[in-house]
Amino acid sequence: MRVKEILRTATQAWSPAAQHPARLALGTAAQQLDASFNTSSALEIFEVDFADTSLDMKLRGTLPTSNRFHSLIWVAFDPEGSSGRLIGGSESGSVTVFSPDAILGVGEDAVIGQSHKHTGPVRALDYNRFQSNLVASGASDSEIYIWDLNNFSNPMTPGTKAQPAEDVSVVAWNSQVQHILASANPSGKAIVWDLRKNEPIIKISDHSNRMHCSGMLWHPDVATQLVLASEDDRLPVIQMWDLRFATSPLKVLESHTRGILSISWSQADPELLLSSGKDNRILCWNPNTGEVIYELPTANQWCFDVQWCPRNPALLSAASFDGRISVYSVMGGRLQQQQHSTISASFDSSDPFGTGQTLPPLQVPQPSVETTIVPPLKKPPKWVRRPVGASFAFGGKLVTFENPSVAPQQQPIARQVQVSQVTTETEFLQRSAELQAALQSGSFTSFCHDKIRSAPSDAEQDIWRFLTVNFEDEARVKFLRLLGFSKDELQRKVSDQTTALSTFRFIHYQALLVGNFEGAVDLCLNDGRYAEAILLSISGGEELLKKTQQHYLQRQTNSLISSVVTQNWRDIVQSCELDNWKEALAALLTYANPEEFAPLCDTLGSRLQAGGTEKRCLQACLCFICSGNIERLVECWTSQRDCSSPLALEDLVEKVMVLRKSIERLRNGEVCVQSSALTERLVQYSSILASQGSLTSALRYLPDCPDQVHTLIHIYICFPPSQPFAQSGSLGAPVGFMSGPSMSGPSVPPSSPPGPMMPAPPAPGFLSPTSLPGGPVPLFPVAAPAVSHLCVYIHPLPENYTPPAPITAPVMGFPAEAPVPQDRIQVPPGAPQEPSKQVRGHQAKSLQQLPAEHVGQKEIPAEHMILKTTFSSLVQRCQLAAADPQTKRKLDDASKRLESLYDKLRDQALSPSILGGLHEISRCVSARNYQQGLEVHTQVVSSSNFSEISAFMPVLKVLMTIANKLAV
């Protein structure tokens, strides 16, 4: 696309790549005239300013010259921080060195040096890329000079003049070897000079003798390769030569229909070679393949010079014989072409003939504006290709690639995509692995002891001591010891005291002698002899004993004694001082029955948590540990501590899982927690594990939750993505997979998903309880009906149980056979543990590859046949409307995965609620109300067992989404 334009008939030279902004120097072209027939000459410098949206370029400096130019170069020669040097070859044979700074108005002397050493027009100029002070020039009579800008007055020659003498049309320094120079003649001969030997080392010529050389360039990267362009209309080609095989061209680029006037090789991308010809075309070639990858939209004029911009590799300039210098971008875009009246622009509309009278305005049509969309290059250029790239994937995976540069003569190397695991939470993963090991081995006591030794505070030690006691014998007695109450220690502190008992007064004896027990009891109570009163009341009968107890309790202020006698512990828990929480908890441990123990501990813990301080919350945690209330433990712990960091969350999960295991040990069953606070923490914990690559562990900690978000997480982790590549049969392939010309994707997706790559994890939820040895009977059995927040939940396995899909799809899909997952039903300790033959046998059948054989299928029940008809019709309509291959692959995969739904319909393995939801979805599809169908889909997923619907519900959602997009 053309971005800038200058109305000049001139030779051109871009400023060096290091200069900013990019500038374009123009010298009036020799042997050419513009429409004004102006014979003056000048050297001008224009600036490329893309902030200006017009096609005009800003003129920054101009210098009148005495001669016109055949050639012009801008050398990055910077002796004192200047803008380099402009060197021009004129029609008179002079070589002049100009200062760009002086032309731009910065310096004083614009002409730094000038020499008339050449006897004819100087048509060829080039500078050395390694030593910018060395410049080569070529003129008529085979004259070639090497100029040193530091000593411009004494040029040197590369060797003896070539014979027969003829014009030198091109000189070019080698891009890789600094002492190699090449020159070319119009007759088609090229000579390569070695400046160290001052002699030619090889000559290249076309055997057809029709080569009329108009341009020659060295390969930017390969030192032995160069290209020659032919101006002859009979042979409009570009020949690529390799000096190691100089008998014939290595490659011939043929697409021009008439002679080639100019060529330019991009220094930023060796695969871009420009050529302009007399067929009014400017082509961009890939010289390695000989393919034309771009054609510039130009006017019907010859372009005698094309050049790449060193500063901006996407820009190029073209000088045409119609007096225009156009700047183009090869990145494509929109081009607006406005057709102007050239006649109107050539005359002054007010007084075109100088008569002094203004002519009436002409009624001319408005200029038309045409918008042309210019396509970009067929292949991304090298400067926009990423040499390296990286992208993070789910599960802490980092996918990286690199694009190393390869020399053209080398064989293409296979590209690799590396998939690596990134872990940032090392300590978190280590502690999680230790917890996982304890959960699997059942060594909870040693795990708790390790936590006690590493606890940072006394409060943490107390929590882990209480958690340890849950796995030991005589738990209540040990809880009392931790609270500071020990029967043995108390017995040692009590000393025998003998008190001299005075004799009862005579009146007491009289009452006893006459059998007046009630009177004797009253006398003892009035004298404070409560023990004697209780003993005497026993002899007086049950009514007197009850009356004596009430009289005694009315006189006592100690509520503990009252609670012991009346068995009313709720008053103690609700009214005791919080500083005496240990005594209250000790009383519960000693006297409370199993049905009341857990609620009373929760009540005491709630009072402590309401205290609002961190100390009270830690004391409340001990109460919740005694009661086995996991939800309240989580709520209390998080109320005073920030669990957003991975290590803080690990502290909480360790306590939760150990407490849960102690409860499962007492109940011989799995504990299902239905707390939103705990669910949120476990989902957060699973997310961190998944982000660190521990996908199996993450799935095990992910709780069962009816929330749709968590169901989607289940699907995202468990459901295998469709593989866009063929499964490799190699068992020892590397992690990275090869990408190159030899790789091809399958035309038809595999009919069955690949086998799992690892042992299938259990269904989502807490960890399946491991087998523990039968422990002793606890002193305080926790009754299930008394604790409403805990429930025993054993997941049943359906008859058509299908193991869940692997966590992530393998990089290359290595064939592997997954072991049969163990049964998830926990056998109580001491019971014979014989695996279920039905479950294990069915699992083995579903995981192994059975040989193909004809098996008769059942018919789908008539009431459910409408489901297959509706969904199959929807797939067919989408396939007919789909245009892109990706959507078609999704539909093919959906058609195969729907077979699992039809199989469940044949076996009648779906619950009534799921069947009702499927029929409602079918009605929405028939009415083409896909939004309503998606809402029903969400309700079904959120209220159903994931393992029962995971095989087909995600496919239905994809299918309805595609149908809604295609409007079928």
PDB file of C-alpha atoms in Angstrom, residues 695 698-699 710-721 804-809:
ATOM      1  CA  LEU A 695      -4.172 -32.308  39.044  1.00  0.00           C
ATOM      2  CA  ALA A 698      -6.697 -31.280  43.129  1.00  0.00           C
ATOM      3  CA  LEU A 699      -9.541 -33.447  41.882  1.00  0.00           C
ATOM      4  CA  HIS A 710     -18.121 -26.328  40.750  1.00  0.00           C
ATOM      5  CA  THR A 711     -19.834 -28.691  38.329  1.00  0.00           C
ATOM      6  CA  LEU A 712     -18.189 -26.815  35.476  1.00  0.00           C
ATOM      7  CA  ILE A 713     -14.874 -27.202  37.261  1.00  0.00           C
ATOM      8  CA  HIS A 714     -15.486 -30.954  37.376  1.00  0.00           C
ATOM      9  CA  ILE A 715     -16.152 -30.966  33.645  1.00  0.00           C
ATOM     10  CA  TYR A 716     -13.149 -28.800  32.887  1.00  0.00           C
ATOM     11  CA  ILE A 717     -10.780 -31.040  34.775  1.00  0.00           C
ATOM     12  CA  CYS A 718     -12.267 -34.433  33.993  1.00  0.00           C
ATOM     13  CA  PHE A 719     -13.613 -34.140  30.463  1.00  0.00           C
ATOM     14  CA  PRO A 720     -10.873 -34.829  27.900  1.00  0.00           C
ATOM     15  CA  PRO A 721     -10.480 -32.273  25.109  1.00  0.00           C
ATOM     16  CA  PRO A 804     -13.828 -40.756  34.827  1.00  0.00           C
ATOM     17  CA  ALA A 805     -11.617 -39.412  32.077  1.00  0.00           C
ATOM     18  CA  PRO A 806      -7.969 -38.561  32.788  1.00  0.00           C
ATOM     19  CA  ILE A 807      -7.155 -35.178  34.279  1.00  0.00           C
ATOM     20  CA  THR A 808      -5.428 -33.693  31.243  1.00  0.00           C
ATOM     21  CA  ALA A 809      -4.922 -34.898  27.722  1.00  0.00           C
TER      22      ALA A 809
END
